[in-house]
PDB file of C-alpha atoms in Angstrom:
ATOM      1  CA  MET A   1     -15.802  16.173  21.226  1.00  0.00           C
ATOM      2  CA  VAL A   2     -12.829  17.969  19.674  1.00  0.00           C
ATOM      3  CA  LEU A   3     -12.188  19.730  23.084  1.00  0.00           C
ATOM      4  CA  SER A   4     -12.236  16.480  24.740  1.00  0.00           C
ATOM      5  CA  LEU A   5      -9.765  14.865  22.393  1.00  0.00           C
ATOM      6  CA  LEU A   6      -7.407  17.766  22.839  1.00  0.00           C
ATOM      7  CA  GLY A   7      -7.605  17.497  26.614  1.00  0.00           C
ATOM      8  CA  LEU A   8      -9.659  20.584  27.229  1.00  0.00           C
ATOM      9  CA  ARG A   9     -12.356  20.244  29.937  1.00  0.00           C
ATOM     10  CA  ARG A  10     -15.304  22.548  30.920  1.00  0.00           C
ATOM     11  CA  ARG A  11     -15.697  23.158  34.643  1.00  0.00           C
ATOM     12  CA  LYS A  12     -18.292  25.199  36.531  1.00  0.00           C
ATOM     13  CA  ARG A  13     -17.241  27.555  39.355  1.00  0.00           C
ATOM     14  CA  ASP A  14     -19.194  29.993  41.459  1.00  0.00           C
ATOM     15  CA  GLY A  15     -22.546  29.567  39.753  1.00  0.00           C
ATOM     16  CA  ASP A  16     -22.643  30.272  36.009  1.00  0.00           C
ATOM     17  CA  GLU A  17     -18.927  31.048  35.400  1.00  0.00           C
ATOM     18  CA  GLU A  18     -17.207  28.635  33.030  1.00  0.00           C
ATOM     19  CA  TYR A  19     -13.614  28.286  32.067  1.00  0.00           C
ATOM     20  CA  LEU A  20     -11.481  25.900  29.985  1.00  0.00           C
ATOM     21  CA  ALA A  21      -8.739  23.889  31.767  1.00  0.00           C
ATOM     22  CA  VAL A  22      -5.939  22.445  29.843  1.00  0.00           C
ATOM     23  CA  GLN A  23      -4.953  18.978  30.837  1.00  0.00           C
ATOM     24  CA  ASP A  24      -1.263  18.351  30.837  1.00  0.00           C
ATOM     25  CA  VAL A  25      -0.104  16.141  28.008  1.00  0.00           C
ATOM     26  CA  GLU A  26       1.698  13.774  30.337  1.00  0.00           C
ATOM     27  CA  THR A  27      -1.535  13.121  32.192  1.00  0.00           C
ATOM     28  CA  LEU A  28      -3.562  12.442  29.044  1.00  0.00           C
ATOM     29  CA  PRO A  29      -4.634   8.811  28.730  1.00  0.00           C
ATOM     30  CA  ARG A  30      -2.227   7.032  26.387  1.00  0.00           C
ATOM     31  CA  ARG A  31      -5.070   5.949  24.031  1.00  0.00           C
ATOM     32  CA  ARG A  32      -6.442   9.463  23.755  1.00  0.00           C
ATOM     33  CA  LEU A  33      -2.931  10.920  23.153  1.00  0.00           C
ATOM     34  CA  THR A  34      -2.366   8.322  20.412  1.00  0.00           C
ATOM     35  CA  LEU A  35      -5.688   9.166  18.832  1.00  0.00           C
ATOM     36  CA  VAL A  36      -4.830  12.946  18.884  1.00  0.00           C
ATOM     37  CA  LEU A  37      -1.368  12.486  17.409  1.00  0.00           C
ATOM     38  CA  GLY A  38      -2.718  10.039  14.772  1.00  0.00           C
ATOM     39  CA  LEU A  39      -5.403  12.612  13.754  1.00  0.00           C
ATOM     40  CA  ALA A  40      -2.821  15.335  13.576  1.00  0.00           C
ATOM     41  CA  VAL A  41      -0.424  13.375  11.407  1.00  0.00           C
ATOM     42  CA  GLY A  42      -3.222  12.016   9.214  1.00  0.00           C
ATOM     43  CA  LEU A  43      -4.560  15.521   8.469  1.00  0.00           C
ATOM     44  CA  ALA A  44      -1.129  16.866   7.759  1.00  0.00           C
ATOM     45  CA  THR A  45      -0.271  14.121   5.379  1.00  0.00           C
ATOM     46  CA  VAL A  46      -3.551  13.898   3.419  1.00  0.00           C
ATOM     47  CA  PRO A  47      -2.648  16.619   0.852  1.00  0.00           C
ATOM     48  CA  LEU A  48       0.747  14.915   0.141  1.00  0.00           C
ATOM     49  CA  VAL A  49      -0.774  11.385  -0.091  1.00  0.00           C
ATOM     50  CA  MET A  50      -3.502  12.818  -2.492  1.00  0.00           C
ATOM     51  CA  LEU A  51      -0.857  14.194  -4.820  1.00  0.00           C
ATOM     52  CA  TYR A  52       0.850  10.842  -5.077  1.00  0.00           C
ATOM     53  CA  VAL A  53      -2.498   9.063  -5.660  1.00  0.00           C
ATOM     54  CA  LEU A  54      -3.301  11.452  -8.403  1.00  0.00           C
ATOM     55  CA  LEU A  55       0.132  10.891 -10.012  1.00  0.00           C
ATOM     56  CA  VAL A  56      -0.311   7.139  -9.970  1.00  0.00           C
ATOM     57  CA  LEU A  57      -3.890   7.306 -11.292  1.00  0.00           C
ATOM     58  CA  SER A  58      -2.900   9.776 -14.001  1.00  0.00           C
ATOM     59  CA  SER A  59      -0.315   7.230 -15.312  1.00  0.00           C
ATOM     60  CA  PHE A  60      -3.258   4.999 -16.250  1.00  0.00           C
ATOM     61  CA  ALA A  61      -5.692   7.741 -17.408  1.00  0.00           C
ATOM     62  CA  ASP A  62      -6.222   9.532 -20.735  1.00  0.00           C
ATOM     63  CA  GLN A  63      -5.648  12.939 -19.052  1.00  0.00           C
ATOM     64  CA  MET A  64      -3.713  14.385 -16.165  1.00  0.00           C
ATOM     65  CA  LEU A  65      -6.043  14.236 -13.128  1.00  0.00           C
ATOM     66  CA  SER A  66      -6.465  17.026 -10.719  1.00  0.00           C
ATOM     67  CA  GLY A  67      -9.391  16.002  -8.476  1.00  0.00           C
ATOM     68  CA  PRO A  68     -12.949  15.232  -9.385  1.00  0.00           C
ATOM     69  CA  ASP A  69     -12.134  14.111 -12.846  1.00  0.00           C
ATOM     70  CA  ILE A  70     -10.860  10.831 -11.471  1.00  0.00           C
ATOM     71  CA  PHE A  71     -14.378   9.550 -11.856  1.00  0.00           C
ATOM     72  CA  THR A  72     -14.795  10.564 -15.516  1.00  0.00           C
ATOM     73  CA  ALA A  73     -11.425   9.638 -16.853  1.00  0.00           C
ATOM     74  CA  ARG A  74     -10.848   6.386 -18.904  1.00  0.00           C
ATOM     75  CA  TYR A  75      -8.052   4.071 -17.522  1.00  0.00           C
ATOM     76  CA  SER A  76      -5.778   1.766 -19.490  1.00  0.00           C
ATOM     77  CA  LEU A  77      -2.208   0.639 -19.820  1.00  0.00           C
ATOM     78  CA  GLU A  78      -1.775   2.833 -22.951  1.00  0.00           C
ATOM     79  CA  ASN A  79       0.583   5.392 -21.250  1.00  0.00           C
ATOM     80  CA  TRP A  80       2.924   2.715 -20.006  1.00  0.00           C
ATOM     81  CA  ARG A  81       3.030   1.009 -23.454  1.00  0.00           C
ATOM     82  CA  LEU A  82       3.892   4.344 -25.076  1.00  0.00           C
ATOM     83  CA  LEU A  83       6.563   4.959 -22.351  1.00  0.00           C
ATOM     84  CA  PHE A  84       8.300   1.683 -22.938  1.00  0.00           C
ATOM     85  CA  GLU A  85       8.034   2.092 -26.789  1.00  0.00           C
ATOM     86  CA  GLY A  86       9.991   5.391 -26.512  1.00  0.00           C
ATOM     87  CA  ARG A  87       7.013   7.651 -27.493  1.00  0.00           C
ATOM     88  CA  LEU A  88       6.318  10.698 -25.396  1.00  0.00           C
ATOM     89  CA  GLU A  89       2.902  11.349 -26.842  1.00  0.00           C
ATOM     90  CA  PRO A  90       0.426   9.132 -28.822  1.00  0.00           C
ATOM     91  CA  ALA A  91       1.012  10.986 -32.169  1.00  0.00           C
ATOM     92  CA  ALA A  92       4.839  11.340 -31.824  1.00  0.00           C
ATOM     93  CA  GLY A  93       7.477   8.965 -33.251  1.00  0.00           C
ATOM     94  CA  ARG A  94       9.987   6.958 -31.239  1.00  0.00           C
ATOM     95  CA  LEU A  95      12.545   9.090 -29.382  1.00  0.00           C
ATOM     96  CA  TYR A  96      14.305   6.056 -27.719  1.00  0.00           C
ATOM     97  CA  THR A  97      14.031   2.339 -27.728  1.00  0.00           C
ATOM     98  CA  THR A  98      13.072  -0.023 -24.944  1.00  0.00           C
ATOM     99  CA  ARG A  99      16.860  -0.857 -24.621  1.00  0.00           C
ATOM    100  CA  ASP A 100      17.589   2.872 -24.088  1.00  0.00           C
ATOM    101  CA  LEU A 101      15.018   3.030 -21.245  1.00  0.00           C
ATOM    102  CA  ALA A 102      16.606  -0.099 -19.724  1.00  0.00           C
ATOM    103  CA  MET A 103      20.000   1.553 -19.877  1.00  0.00           C
ATOM    104  CA  ILE A 104      18.523   4.683 -18.127  1.00  0.00           C
ATOM    105  CA  VAL A 105      17.200   2.425 -15.410  1.00  0.00           C
ATOM    106  CA  ALA A 106      20.568   0.616 -15.191  1.00  0.00           C
ATOM    107  CA  ASN A 107      22.461   3.911 -14.900  1.00  0.00           C
ATOM    108  CA  THR A 108      20.189   4.966 -12.067  1.00  0.00           C
ATOM    109  CA  LEU A 109      20.665   1.645 -10.316  1.00  0.00           C
ATOM    110  CA  LEU A 110      24.459   1.937 -10.669  1.00  0.00           C
ATOM    111  CA  VAL A 111      24.602   5.303  -9.140  1.00  0.00           C
ATOM    112  CA  ALA A 112      22.316   4.368  -6.305  1.00  0.00           C
ATOM    113  CA  ALA A 113      24.180   1.105  -5.556  1.00  0.00           C
ATOM    114  CA  GLY A 114      27.527   2.863  -5.655  1.00  0.00           C
ATOM    115  CA  VAL A 115      26.495   5.594  -3.262  1.00  0.00           C
ATOM    116  CA  THR A 116      25.106   2.884  -0.887  1.00  0.00           C
ATOM    117  CA  VAL A 117      28.380   0.877  -0.836  1.00  0.00           C
ATOM    118  CA  VAL A 118      30.632   4.053  -0.240  1.00  0.00           C
ATOM    119  CA  VAL A 119      28.318   5.280   2.500  1.00  0.00           C
ATOM    120  CA  ILE A 120      28.053   1.965   4.295  1.00  0.00           C
ATOM    121  CA  VAL A 121      31.740   1.124   4.285  1.00  0.00           C
ATOM    122  CA  THR A 122      32.858   4.584   5.279  1.00  0.00           C
ATOM    123  CA  SER A 123      30.123   5.213   7.961  1.00  0.00           C
ATOM    124  CA  VAL A 124      30.508   1.777   9.685  1.00  0.00           C
ATOM    125  CA  MET A 125      34.198   2.084  10.141  1.00  0.00           C
ATOM    126  CA  ALA A 126      34.128   5.742  11.171  1.00  0.00           C
ATOM    127  CA  GLY A 127      31.078   5.244  13.445  1.00  0.00           C
ATOM    128  CA  TYR A 128      32.885   2.410  15.262  1.00  0.00           C
ATOM    129  CA  ALA A 129      36.056   4.526  15.653  1.00  0.00           C
ATOM    130  CA  PHE A 130      34.158   7.488  17.118  1.00  0.00           C
ATOM    131  CA  SER A 131      32.206   5.246  19.473  1.00  0.00           C
ATOM    132  CA  ARG A 132      35.053   3.017  20.776  1.00  0.00           C
ATOM    133  CA  MET A 133      38.360   4.793  20.375  1.00  0.00           C
ATOM    134  CA  ARG A 134      39.582   7.830  22.334  1.00  0.00           C
ATOM    135  CA  PHE A 135      41.984  10.137  20.365  1.00  0.00           C
ATOM    136  CA  TRP A 136      43.008  13.813  20.393  1.00  0.00           C
ATOM    137  CA  GLY A 137      40.361  16.100  18.796  1.00  0.00           C
ATOM    138  CA  ARG A 138      37.691  13.420  18.716  1.00  0.00           C
ATOM    139  CA  ARG A 139      34.944  15.676  20.107  1.00  0.00           C
ATOM    140  CA  ARG A 140      35.849  18.619  17.819  1.00  0.00           C
ATOM    141  CA  LEU A 141      36.027  16.337  14.846  1.00  0.00           C
ATOM    142  CA  MET A 142      32.520  15.018  15.558  1.00  0.00           C
ATOM    143  CA  GLU A 143      31.175  18.459  15.762  1.00  0.00           C
ATOM    144  CA  PHE A 144      32.930  19.357  12.558  1.00  0.00           C
ATOM    145  CA  ILE A 145      31.424  16.370  10.773  1.00  0.00           C
ATOM    146  CA  ILE A 146      27.888  17.327  11.863  1.00  0.00           C
ATOM    147  CA  LEU A 147      28.532  20.847  10.713  1.00  0.00           C
ATOM    148  CA  LEU A 148      29.369  19.537   7.290  1.00  0.00           C
ATOM    149  CA  HIS A 149      25.920  18.014   7.071  1.00  0.00           C
ATOM    150  CA  ALA A 150      24.388  21.425   7.384  1.00  0.00           C
ATOM    151  CA  PHE A 151      25.737  22.512   3.933  1.00  0.00           C
ATOM    152  CA  PRO A 152      23.240  21.856   1.220  1.00  0.00           C
ATOM    153  CA  GLY A 153      24.643  19.897  -1.738  1.00  0.00           C
ATOM    154  CA  VAL A 154      23.786  22.720  -4.208  1.00  0.00           C
ATOM    155  CA  ALA A 155      26.006  25.171  -2.205  1.00  0.00           C
ATOM    156  CA  LEU A 156      28.975  23.004  -2.830  1.00  0.00           C
ATOM    157  CA  ILE A 157      28.431  22.172  -6.383  1.00  0.00           C
ATOM    158  CA  ILE A 158      30.779  24.943  -7.811  1.00  0.00           C
ATOM    159  CA  ALA A 159      33.721  23.736  -5.762  1.00  0.00           C
ATOM    160  CA  VAL A 160      33.029  20.119  -6.561  1.00  0.00           C
ATOM    161  CA  TYR A 161      32.746  20.936 -10.325  1.00  0.00           C
ATOM    162  CA  ALA A 162      36.022  22.866 -10.190  1.00  0.00           C
ATOM    163  CA  ILE A 163      37.797  19.811  -8.750  1.00  0.00           C
ATOM    164  CA  TYR A 164      36.135  17.578 -11.340  1.00  0.00           C
ATOM    165  CA  VAL A 165      37.259  19.742 -14.238  1.00  0.00           C
ATOM    166  CA  TRP A 166      40.877  19.836 -12.863  1.00  0.00           C
ATOM    167  CA  SER A 167      40.898  16.048 -12.408  1.00  0.00           C
ATOM    168  CA  LEU A 168      39.653  15.368 -15.848  1.00  0.00           C
ATOM    169  CA  GLY A 169      43.129  16.217 -17.227  1.00  0.00           C
ATOM    170  CA  LEU A 170      44.540  13.170 -15.181  1.00  0.00           C
ATOM    171  CA  VAL A 171      42.109  10.713 -16.661  1.00  0.00           C
ATOM    172  CA  PRO A 172      42.698   8.743 -20.033  1.00  0.00           C
ATOM    173  CA  ARG A 173      40.194   9.671 -22.620  1.00  0.00           C
ATOM    174  CA  GLU A 174      38.848   6.041 -22.881  1.00  0.00           C
ATOM    175  CA  ALA A 175      38.079   5.939 -19.177  1.00  0.00           C
ATOM    176  CA  ILE A 176      36.157   9.235 -18.893  1.00  0.00           C
ATOM    177  CA  THR A 177      32.780   7.564 -18.865  1.00  0.00           C
ATOM    178  CA  GLY A 178      33.716   5.314 -15.977  1.00  0.00           C
ATOM    179  CA  TYR A 179      35.325   8.308 -14.193  1.00  0.00           C
ATOM    180  CA  ARG A 180      32.081  10.354 -14.574  1.00  0.00           C
ATOM    181  CA  PHE A 181      30.188   7.520 -12.735  1.00  0.00           C
ATOM    182  CA  LEU A 182      32.868   7.255 -10.042  1.00  0.00           C
ATOM    183  CA  TYR A 183      33.030  10.917  -9.435  1.00  0.00           C
ATOM    184  CA  THR A 184      29.283  11.271  -9.251  1.00  0.00           C
ATOM    185  CA  ILE A 185      29.052   8.407  -6.708  1.00  0.00           C
ATOM    186  CA  LEU A 186      31.854   9.729  -4.535  1.00  0.00           C
ATOM    187  CA  ALA A 187      30.506  13.369  -4.627  1.00  0.00           C
ATOM    188  CA  ARG A 188      26.918  12.332  -3.787  1.00  0.00           C
ATOM    189  CA  ALA A 189      28.021   9.914  -1.116  1.00  0.00           C
ATOM    190  CA  ALA A 190      30.105  12.584   0.612  1.00  0.00           C
ATOM    191  CA  LEU A 191      26.856  14.515   1.247  1.00  0.00           C
ATOM    192  CA  GLU A 192      25.392  11.483   3.057  1.00  0.00           C
ATOM    193  CA  ILE A 193      28.424  10.374   5.021  1.00  0.00           C
ATOM    194  CA  PRO A 194      28.442  12.941   7.906  1.00  0.00           C
ATOM    195  CA  MET A 195      24.922  12.112   9.193  1.00  0.00           C
ATOM    196  CA  SER A 196      25.476   8.427   8.503  1.00  0.00           C
ATOM    197  CA  ILE A 197      28.588   8.466  10.720  1.00  0.00           C
ATOM    198  CA  TRP A 198      26.371   9.872  13.517  1.00  0.00           C
ATOM    199  CA  LEU A 199      23.697   7.266  13.033  1.00  0.00           C
ATOM    200  CA  MET A 200      26.213   4.414  13.126  1.00  0.00           C
ATOM    201  CA  LYS A 201      27.930   5.876  16.187  1.00  0.00           C
ATOM    202  CA  GLY A 202      24.595   5.766  17.939  1.00  0.00           C
ATOM    203  CA  PHE A 203      24.091   2.099  17.090  1.00  0.00           C
ATOM    204  CA  PHE A 204      27.655   1.168  18.318  1.00  0.00           C
ATOM    205  CA  ASP A 205      27.077   3.162  21.568  1.00  0.00           C
ATOM    206  CA  ARG A 206      24.193   0.906  22.406  1.00  0.00           C
ATOM    207  CA  ILE A 207      26.411  -2.168  22.580  1.00  0.00           C
ATOM    208  CA  PRO A 208      27.885  -2.684  26.009  1.00  0.00           C
ATOM    209  CA  TRP A 209      31.686  -2.638  26.294  1.00  0.00           C
ATOM    210  CA  GLU A 210      31.565  -5.888  28.245  1.00  0.00           C
ATOM    211  CA  VAL A 211      30.617  -7.816  25.144  1.00  0.00           C
ATOM    212  CA  GLU A 212      33.797  -6.877  23.367  1.00  0.00           C
ATOM    213  CA  TRP A 213      35.965  -7.216  26.477  1.00  0.00           C
ATOM    214  CA  SER A 214      34.688 -10.797  27.081  1.00  0.00           C
ATOM    215  CA  ALA A 215      35.675 -11.804  23.455  1.00  0.00           C
ATOM    216  CA  MET A 216      39.131 -10.175  23.672  1.00  0.00           C
ATOM    217  CA  ILE A 217      39.886 -11.789  27.086  1.00  0.00           C
ATOM    218  CA  ASP A 218      38.987 -15.116  25.298  1.00  0.00           C
ATOM    219  CA  GLY A 219      41.807 -14.326  22.807  1.00  0.00           C
ATOM    220  CA  ALA A 220      39.932 -12.722  19.833  1.00  0.00           C
ATOM    221  CA  SER A 221      41.714  -9.831  17.995  1.00  0.00           C
ATOM    222  CA  ARG A 222      40.067  -6.416  17.836  1.00  0.00           C
ATOM    223  CA  LEU A 223      39.353  -6.949  14.136  1.00  0.00           C
ATOM    224  CA  ARG A 224      37.755 -10.335  14.706  1.00  0.00           C
ATOM    225  CA  VAL A 225      35.601  -8.900  17.553  1.00  0.00           C
ATOM    226  CA  TRP A 226      34.415  -6.097  15.232  1.00  0.00           C
ATOM    227  CA  TRP A 227      33.605  -8.315  12.400  1.00  0.00           C
ATOM    228  CA  GLN A 228      32.036 -11.426  14.108  1.00  0.00           C
ATOM    229  CA  ILE A 229      30.569  -9.913  17.247  1.00  0.00           C
ATOM    230  CA  VAL A 230      29.869  -6.151  16.959  1.00  0.00           C
ATOM    231  CA  LEU A 231      28.791  -5.921  13.294  1.00  0.00           C
ATOM    232  CA  PRO A 232      25.985  -8.555  13.624  1.00  0.00           C
ATOM    233  CA  GLN A 233      24.439  -6.636  16.480  1.00  0.00           C
ATOM    234  CA  VAL A 234      24.088  -3.393  14.293  1.00  0.00           C
ATOM    235  CA  LYS A 235      22.647  -5.077  11.273  1.00  0.00           C
ATOM    236  CA  PRO A 236      19.354  -3.170  11.569  1.00  0.00           C
ATOM    237  CA  GLY A 237      21.291   0.077  11.529  1.00  0.00           C
ATOM    238  CA  ILE A 238      23.395  -0.933   8.499  1.00  0.00           C
ATOM    239  CA  ALA A 239      20.211  -1.980   6.712  1.00  0.00           C
ATOM    240  CA  ALA A 240      18.496   1.333   7.463  1.00  0.00           C
ATOM    241  CA  LEU A 241      21.611   3.200   6.449  1.00  0.00           C
ATOM    242  CA  ALA A 242      21.604   1.338   3.144  1.00  0.00           C
ATOM    243  CA  ILE A 243      18.032   2.367   2.505  1.00  0.00           C
ATOM    244  CA  PHE A 244      18.725   5.989   3.074  1.00  0.00           C
ATOM    245  CA  ALA A 245      21.863   5.962   0.972  1.00  0.00           C
ATOM    246  CA  PHE A 246      20.192   4.091  -1.879  1.00  0.00           C
ATOM    247  CA  LEU A 247      17.291   6.523  -2.013  1.00  0.00           C
ATOM    248  CA  ALA A 248      19.722   9.474  -1.909  1.00  0.00           C
ATOM    249  CA  GLY A 249      21.520   8.109  -5.003  1.00  0.00           C
ATOM    250  CA  TRP A 250      18.317   7.100  -6.763  1.00  0.00           C
ATOM    251  CA  GLU A 251      16.656  10.448  -6.368  1.00  0.00           C
ATOM    252  CA  ASP A 252      19.529  12.718  -7.015  1.00  0.00           C
ATOM    253  CA  LEU A 253      19.135  15.176  -9.857  1.00  0.00           C
ATOM    254  CA  ILE A 254      21.717  18.056  -9.431  1.00  0.00           C
ATOM    255  CA  TYR A 255      24.843  15.922  -9.280  1.00  0.00           C
ATOM    256  CA  VAL A 256      23.850  13.457 -12.020  1.00  0.00           C
ATOM    257  CA  HIS A 257      22.826  16.355 -14.188  1.00  0.00           C
ATOM    258  CA  VAL A 258      26.215  18.111 -13.839  1.00  0.00           C
ATOM    259  CA  PHE A 259      28.484  15.053 -14.134  1.00  0.00           C
ATOM    260  CA  LEU A 260      26.577  12.618 -16.154  1.00  0.00           C
ATOM    261  CA  TYR A 261      23.973  14.294 -18.210  1.00  0.00           C
ATOM    262  CA  THR A 262      26.445  16.686 -19.702  1.00  0.00           C
ATOM    263  CA  GLY A 263      28.327  13.632 -20.955  1.00  0.00           C
ATOM    264  CA  GLY A 264      25.244  12.100 -22.616  1.00  0.00           C
ATOM    265  CA  ILE A 265      24.510   9.748 -19.807  1.00  0.00           C
ATOM    266  CA  LYS A 266      20.957   9.787 -18.545  1.00  0.00           C
ATOM    267  CA  THR A 267      19.361   8.593 -15.302  1.00  0.00           C
ATOM    268  CA  LEU A 268      15.669   8.454 -14.505  1.00  0.00           C
ATOM    269  CA  ALA A 269      15.687  11.869 -12.861  1.00  0.00           C
ATOM    270  CA  THR A 270      17.227  13.647 -15.823  1.00  0.00           C
ATOM    271  CA  PHE A 271      14.984  11.612 -18.185  1.00  0.00           C
ATOM    272  CA  ILE A 272      11.894  12.854 -16.430  1.00  0.00           C
ATOM    273  CA  GLU A 273      13.300  16.319 -16.399  1.00  0.00           C
ATOM    274  CA  GLU A 274      13.709  15.909 -20.163  1.00  0.00           C
ATOM    275  CA  VAL A 275      10.136  14.656 -20.708  1.00  0.00           C
ATOM    276  CA  VAL A 276       8.483  17.545 -18.796  1.00  0.00           C
ATOM    277  CA  GLY A 277      11.079  20.078 -19.959  1.00  0.00           C
ATOM    278  CA  ASN A 278       8.486  21.922 -21.924  1.00  0.00           C
ATOM    279  CA  ILE A 279       5.537  21.649 -19.758  1.00  0.00           C
ATOM    280  CA  GLU A 280       3.156  23.407 -22.130  1.00  0.00           C
ATOM    281  CA  THR A 281       3.603  20.838 -24.893  1.00  0.00           C
ATOM    282  CA  ALA A 282       4.383  17.719 -22.901  1.00  0.00           C
ATOM    283  CA  TYR A 283       1.922  14.848 -22.761  1.00  0.00           C
ATOM    284  CA  LEU A 284       1.548  14.674 -19.092  1.00  0.00           C
ATOM    285  CA  PRO A 285      -0.041  11.255 -18.537  1.00  0.00           C
ATOM    286  CA  ILE A 286       3.119   9.673 -20.012  1.00  0.00           C
ATOM    287  CA  ALA A 287       5.202  11.913 -17.700  1.00  0.00           C
ATOM    288  CA  ALA A 288       3.050  10.650 -14.826  1.00  0.00           C
ATOM    289  CA  ALA A 289       3.915   7.036 -15.872  1.00  0.00           C
ATOM    290  CA  ALA A 290       7.597   7.948 -15.909  1.00  0.00           C
ATOM    291  CA  GLY A 291       7.181   9.570 -12.508  1.00  0.00           C
ATOM    292  CA  THR A 292       5.376   6.533 -11.090  1.00  0.00           C
ATOM    293  CA  LEU A 293       8.257   4.222 -12.408  1.00  0.00           C
ATOM    294  CA  TYR A 294      10.706   6.513 -10.686  1.00  0.00           C
ATOM    295  CA  LEU A 295       8.852   6.293  -7.343  1.00  0.00           C
ATOM    296  CA  LEU A 296       8.460   2.475  -7.335  1.00  0.00           C
ATOM    297  CA  PRO A 297      11.716   1.730  -5.457  1.00  0.00           C
ATOM    298  CA  THR A 298      10.980   4.310  -2.927  1.00  0.00           C
ATOM    299  CA  ILE A 299       7.463   3.015  -2.280  1.00  0.00           C
ATOM    300  CA  ILE A 300       8.747  -0.662  -2.081  1.00  0.00           C
ATOM    301  CA  PHE A 301      11.547   0.323   0.271  1.00  0.00           C
ATOM    302  CA  PHE A 302       9.419   2.290   2.593  1.00  0.00           C
ATOM    303  CA  VAL A 303       6.636  -0.488   2.873  1.00  0.00           C
ATOM    304  CA  ALA A 304       9.214  -3.141   3.415  1.00  0.00           C
ATOM    305  CA  THR A 305      11.498  -1.404   5.893  1.00  0.00           C
ATOM    306  CA  GLN A 306       9.529   1.274   7.734  1.00  0.00           C
ATOM    307  CA  ARG A 307      10.318  -0.355  11.022  1.00  0.00           C
ATOM    308  CA  LEU A 308      14.058  -0.207  10.370  1.00  0.00           C
ATOM    309  CA  LEU A 309      13.744   3.450   9.411  1.00  0.00           C
ATOM    310  CA  LEU A 310      12.117   4.325  12.743  1.00  0.00           C
ATOM    311  CA  GLN A 311      14.644   2.224  14.621  1.00  0.00           C
ATOM    312  CA  ALA A 312      17.550   4.051  12.862  1.00  0.00           C
ATOM    313  CA  MET A 313      16.064   7.474  13.646  1.00  0.00           C
ATOM    314  CA  SER A 314      15.837   6.571  17.368  1.00  0.00           C
ATOM    315  CA  GLY A 315      19.094   4.717  17.593  1.00  0.00           C
ATOM    316  CA  GLY A 316      21.422   7.253  16.018  1.00  0.00           C
ATOM    317  CA  VAL A 317      20.962  10.269  18.183  1.00  0.00           C
ATOM    318  CA  LYS A 318      23.040   9.377  21.144  1.00  0.00           C
ATOM    319  CA  GLY A 319      26.093  11.601  21.674  1.00  0.00           C
TER     320      GLY A 319
END
């Protein structure tokens, strides 16, 4: 049966001799190919899905689950109650208040929303320029932008931190907290912008030139055509871009740790790092509850917008 699913057939030739013939993938029936790909993806993702399931179940259990013990554990909302009361284990006192936890969530939202706005505004305008305007060095500049995306954020952190320290001398003391947020947002958004420009250029490339020409012949300005005719047609791309950028800001740990946590400002990422900082003494079911809270926006976004994500990946690859 497995050989049949993979396109391998047994044939007889010259009496008892048998051999396996590989059927070309392009000639496989579409239903069988879909079944094979589905099984492959399912088997590859089962371990990852099981880890997330264990994390979510552990947030309601009286112990950190690792497998068969999911049937013997006792489940309740006790871990979530302790988390929102600011207690990191049942016998410990309060380390923070519910208001502190709300501020941590608000800080995370502020960083994620800021990264989203900066990435969308920059990428939409730059993507349109690369798609529609011809200027000297355009192709080289596009290659340079995609090269920038190859650098991991952690490799740039020393240079970004050096600029941050130098710029602190220009900022008034009472505005340092706001400047920390602004710098974190700009630095994190800069890592997302190169690939986002390429994605948006792919969406603009799919819009026929004739659409814009018709509007301009009717008397509309270039700016009006861009705002009222072109942008509405790339809304799925902008929405998908917003999701990617929001998740990048929400999940970031390195940049928020360097620029915010050192100034006493916490986000959910640094909060969870603090909870599990000493893994030997940490009460892991509460850490699992904090981790589940941290995952909620990601799960909601993915379930609600998975079609947009697939459309963005397929629409942003045109050169």
